[in-house]
């Protein structure tokens, strides 16, 4: 009798697991994203989750987000998806006692869990909760395995190397898939640590199409910065951070300033490291302080107004996983003058949607010079090609479809072998 009850419980449990996994193979999915923060100042991963989540919800899928943010964080209310803020968390690592219990209690509600980013507690905590459960999880490293960090911050890398075998290595090793947004990122990710195992896949990444060009939006931006009127604007839009190559951009601009006296550099973005005063001092020493405008972070119509008022987009990064701002610029018809450390540089170069050079002063001088000296007909053609490249390669629709393909393929892989458990 006891054996019959045990067999009954075994079959009931197997049926529950099988039903759960068969559900994952259906067309509609319940997806949970994990991020350390959804603060818009955090950049690309947050914006990618926001846009892809809204897009997937519009297709009938259910998307929720877990973050380590304090529940009182001011940016939570404006986020367009269901958010579970499990902070407050401690320090830059984001340690919180709430994450693992929440995942153990709720993870089975979801068909897939997606970890966005590494090196903070949300990734390791997710592994602790999920690796023994019947919930597949996926990881977007978002460029955080790039060997640039190893070369630039050797002491930090030593600390990471000690931590790696016990945490992030396991996060990647046990993931259903580790998702890269460019082939370049996938190749580079293998170069940071000798111990490395991951089921790799490259997926599309993108952003929403920009709003239609609007004279009032453009004029409102220029009205806010009247010194920019009648100027040929070269736009940098991103975090003011050393990895973005802001210093070499200023040095390069100083060298090409005489090519076109109307050329003016716009530095737009938040400064999380108080680097702006140093850069402004550099600009003054080079005699170009009056030819650079610092706007801080631009949002909404002000951001689109900056794109629409500009002549070209410049990003000479030392390391850039995807570059949502690059895609947005292309969508606005701005040629991208980028370094070969922006991981979508091959696509930009192959399509003729901008100019690519090394992440050096000399390389940036080359790209700026080529653009400023380009004849008007070729410049117009490049602007058209920029838009074509965006619509062909970098839309949020393409990103959502490709991610769903990966998640549903994984669900079908899980569904097969467990079918036999129920019928045994």
PDB file of N, CA and C in Angstrom, residues 185-221:
ATOM      1  N   UNK A 185      31.450  39.682 -29.829  1.00  0.00           N
ATOM      2  CA  UNK A 185      31.343  39.518 -28.381  1.00  0.00           C
ATOM      3  C   UNK A 185      31.576  38.069 -27.983  1.00  0.00           C
ATOM      4  N   UNK A 186      31.018  37.141 -28.747  1.00  0.00           N
ATOM      5  CA  UNK A 186      31.160  35.717 -28.424  1.00  0.00           C
ATOM      6  C   UNK A 186      32.628  35.302 -28.444  1.00  0.00           C
ATOM      7  N   UNK A 187      33.360  35.723 -29.456  1.00  0.00           N
ATOM      8  CA  UNK A 187      34.774  35.362 -29.585  1.00  0.00           C
ATOM      9  C   UNK A 187      35.597  35.976 -28.454  1.00  0.00           C
ATOM     10  N   UNK A 188      35.348  37.242 -28.159  1.00  0.00           N
ATOM     11  CA  UNK A 188      36.112  37.926 -27.116  1.00  0.00           C
ATOM     12  C   UNK A 188      35.845  37.342 -25.731  1.00  0.00           C
ATOM     13  N   UNK A 189      34.634  36.857 -25.496  1.00  0.00           N
ATOM     14  CA  UNK A 189      34.270  36.355 -24.166  1.00  0.00           C
ATOM     15  C   UNK A 189      35.132  35.176 -23.740  1.00  0.00           C
ATOM     16  N   UNK A 190      35.690  34.448 -24.678  1.00  0.00           N
ATOM     17  CA  UNK A 190      36.495  33.270 -24.363  1.00  0.00           C
ATOM     18  C   UNK A 190      37.904  33.622 -23.888  1.00  0.00           C
ATOM     19  N   UNK A 191      38.273  34.895 -23.967  1.00  0.00           N
ATOM     20  CA  UNK A 191      39.664  35.294 -23.758  1.00  0.00           C
ATOM     21  C   UNK A 191      39.968  35.832 -22.360  1.00  0.00           C
ATOM     22  N   UNK A 192      38.973  35.924 -21.500  1.00  0.00           N
ATOM     23  CA  UNK A 192      39.205  36.545 -20.193  1.00  0.00           C
ATOM     24  C   UNK A 192      39.627  35.555 -19.111  1.00  0.00           C
ATOM     25  N   UNK A 193      39.137  34.303 -19.184  1.00  0.00           N
ATOM     26  CA  UNK A 193      39.435  33.314 -18.145  1.00  0.00           C
ATOM     27  C   UNK A 193      39.731  31.971 -18.803  1.00  0.00           C
ATOM     28  N   UNK A 194      40.742  31.276 -18.269  1.00  0.00           N
ATOM     29  CA  UNK A 194      41.092  29.977 -18.851  1.00  0.00           C
ATOM     30  C   UNK A 194      39.980  28.960 -18.641  1.00  0.00           C
ATOM     31  N   UNK A 195      39.401  28.953 -17.447  1.00  0.00           N
ATOM     32  CA  UNK A 195      38.288  28.048 -17.153  1.00  0.00           C
ATOM     33  C   UNK A 195      37.020  28.652 -17.743  1.00  0.00           C
ATOM     34  N   UNK A 196      36.502  28.021 -18.780  1.00  0.00           N
ATOM     35  CA  UNK A 196      35.344  28.609 -19.473  1.00  0.00           C
ATOM     36  C   UNK A 196      34.548  27.502 -20.148  1.00  0.00           C
ATOM     37  N   UNK A 197      33.260  27.468 -19.860  1.00  0.00           N
ATOM     38  CA  UNK A 197      32.364  26.512 -20.502  1.00  0.00           C
ATOM     39  C   UNK A 197      31.001  27.156 -20.631  1.00  0.00           C
ATOM     40  N   UNK A 198      30.485  27.210 -21.856  1.00  0.00           N
ATOM     41  CA  UNK A 198      29.188  27.846 -22.077  1.00  0.00           C
ATOM     42  C   UNK A 198      28.559  27.298 -23.344  1.00  0.00           C
ATOM     43  N   UNK A 199      27.259  27.132 -23.306  1.00  0.00           N
ATOM     44  CA  UNK A 199      26.487  26.764 -24.494  1.00  0.00           C
ATOM     45  C   UNK A 199      26.125  28.065 -25.211  1.00  0.00           C
ATOM     46  N   UNK A 200      26.969  28.470 -26.139  1.00  0.00           N
ATOM     47  CA  UNK A 200      26.907  29.817 -26.711  1.00  0.00           C
ATOM     48  C   UNK A 200      25.906  29.913 -27.860  1.00  0.00           C
ATOM     49  N   UNK A 201      25.309  31.077 -27.977  1.00  0.00           N
ATOM     50  CA  UNK A 201      24.473  31.380 -29.137  1.00  0.00           C
ATOM     51  C   UNK A 201      24.456  32.891 -29.362  1.00  0.00           C
ATOM     52  N   UNK A 202      24.569  33.281 -30.620  1.00  0.00           N
ATOM     53  CA  UNK A 202      24.496  34.695 -30.989  1.00  0.00           C
ATOM     54  C   UNK A 202      23.059  35.005 -31.393  1.00  0.00           C
ATOM     55  N   UNK A 203      22.494  36.058 -30.801  1.00  0.00           N
ATOM     56  CA  UNK A 203      21.117  36.450 -31.100  1.00  0.00           C
ATOM     57  C   UNK A 203      21.091  37.910 -31.536  1.00  0.00           C
ATOM     58  N   UNK A 204      20.038  38.251 -32.237  1.00  0.00           N
ATOM     59  CA  UNK A 204      19.870  39.635 -32.678  1.00  0.00           C
ATOM     60  C   UNK A 204      19.620  40.541 -31.479  1.00  0.00           C
ATOM     61  N   UNK A 205      20.021  41.787 -31.626  1.00  0.00           N
ATOM     62  CA  UNK A 205      19.751  42.789 -30.597  1.00  0.00           C
ATOM     63  C   UNK A 205      19.362  44.072 -31.309  1.00  0.00           C
ATOM     64  N   UNK A 206      18.539  44.878 -30.669  1.00  0.00           N
ATOM     65  CA  UNK A 206      18.111  46.083 -31.359  1.00  0.00           C
ATOM     66  C   UNK A 206      17.334  47.016 -30.465  1.00  0.00           C
ATOM     67  N   UNK A 207      16.673  47.964 -31.095  1.00  0.00           N
ATOM     68  CA  UNK A 207      15.941  48.989 -30.370  1.00  0.00           C
ATOM     69  C   UNK A 207      14.734  49.421 -31.182  1.00  0.00           C
ATOM     70  N   UNK A 208      13.851  50.178 -30.557  1.00  0.00           N
ATOM     71  CA  UNK A 208      12.669  50.662 -31.259  1.00  0.00           C
ATOM     72  C   UNK A 208      13.047  51.637 -32.363  1.00  0.00           C
ATOM     73  N   UNK A 209      12.299  51.659 -33.452  1.00  0.00           N
ATOM     74  CA  UNK A 209      12.539  52.690 -34.463  1.00  0.00           C
ATOM     75  C   UNK A 209      12.368  54.074 -33.844  1.00  0.00           C
ATOM     76  N   UNK A 210      13.197  55.020 -34.228  1.00  0.00           N
ATOM     77  CA  UNK A 210      13.046  56.371 -33.677  1.00  0.00           C
ATOM     78  C   UNK A 210      11.755  57.010 -34.165  1.00  0.00           C
ATOM     79  N   UNK A 211      11.255  58.000 -33.443  1.00  0.00           N
ATOM     80  CA  UNK A 211      10.068  58.715 -33.932  1.00  0.00           C
ATOM     81  C   UNK A 211      10.384  59.446 -35.224  1.00  0.00           C
ATOM     82  N   UNK A 212       9.355  59.734 -35.986  1.00  0.00           N
ATOM     83  CA  UNK A 212       9.546  60.462 -37.244  1.00  0.00           C
ATOM     84  C   UNK A 212      10.190  61.815 -36.966  1.00  0.00           C
ATOM     85  N   UNK A 213      11.005  62.246 -37.909  1.00  0.00           N
ATOM     86  CA  UNK A 213      11.657  63.549 -37.772  1.00  0.00           C
ATOM     87  C   UNK A 213      10.609  64.634 -37.569  1.00  0.00           C
ATOM     88  N   UNK A 214      10.890  65.517 -36.628  1.00  0.00           N
ATOM     89  CA  UNK A 214       9.928  66.553 -36.259  1.00  0.00           C
ATOM     90  C   UNK A 214      10.665  67.867 -36.070  1.00  0.00           C
ATOM     91  N   UNK A 215      10.293  68.861 -36.863  1.00  0.00           N
ATOM     92  CA  UNK A 215      10.923  70.176 -36.725  1.00  0.00           C
ATOM     93  C   UNK A 215      10.741  70.753 -35.323  1.00  0.00           C
ATOM     94  N   UNK A 216       9.548  70.649 -34.705  1.00  0.00           N
ATOM     95  CA  UNK A 216       9.411  71.180 -33.335  1.00  0.00           C
ATOM     96  C   UNK A 216      10.338  70.506 -32.328  1.00  0.00           C
ATOM     97  N   UNK A 217      10.538  69.189 -32.457  1.00  0.00           N
ATOM     98  CA  UNK A 217      11.427  68.479 -31.539  1.00  0.00           C
ATOM     99  C   UNK A 217      12.869  68.949 -31.732  1.00  0.00           C
ATOM    100  N   UNK A 218      13.277  69.036 -32.990  1.00  0.00           N
ATOM    101  CA  UNK A 218      14.630  69.521 -33.293  1.00  0.00           C
ATOM    102  C   UNK A 218      14.816  70.952 -32.798  1.00  0.00           C
ATOM    103  N   UNK A 219      13.839  71.793 -33.063  1.00  0.00           N
ATOM    104  CA  UNK A 219      13.952  73.204 -32.682  1.00  0.00           C
ATOM    105  C   UNK A 219      13.964  73.381 -31.166  1.00  0.00           C
ATOM    106  N   UNK A 220      13.226  72.527 -30.451  1.00  0.00           N
ATOM    107  CA  UNK A 220      13.212  72.621 -28.988  1.00  0.00           C
ATOM    108  C   UNK A 220      14.590  72.303 -28.414  1.00  0.00           C
ATOM    109  N   UNK A 221      15.264  71.316 -28.999  1.00  0.00           N
ATOM    110  CA  UNK A 221      16.624  71.011 -28.554  1.00  0.00           C
ATOM    111  C   UNK A 221      17.559  72.190 -28.817  1.00  0.00           C
TER     112      UNK A 221
END
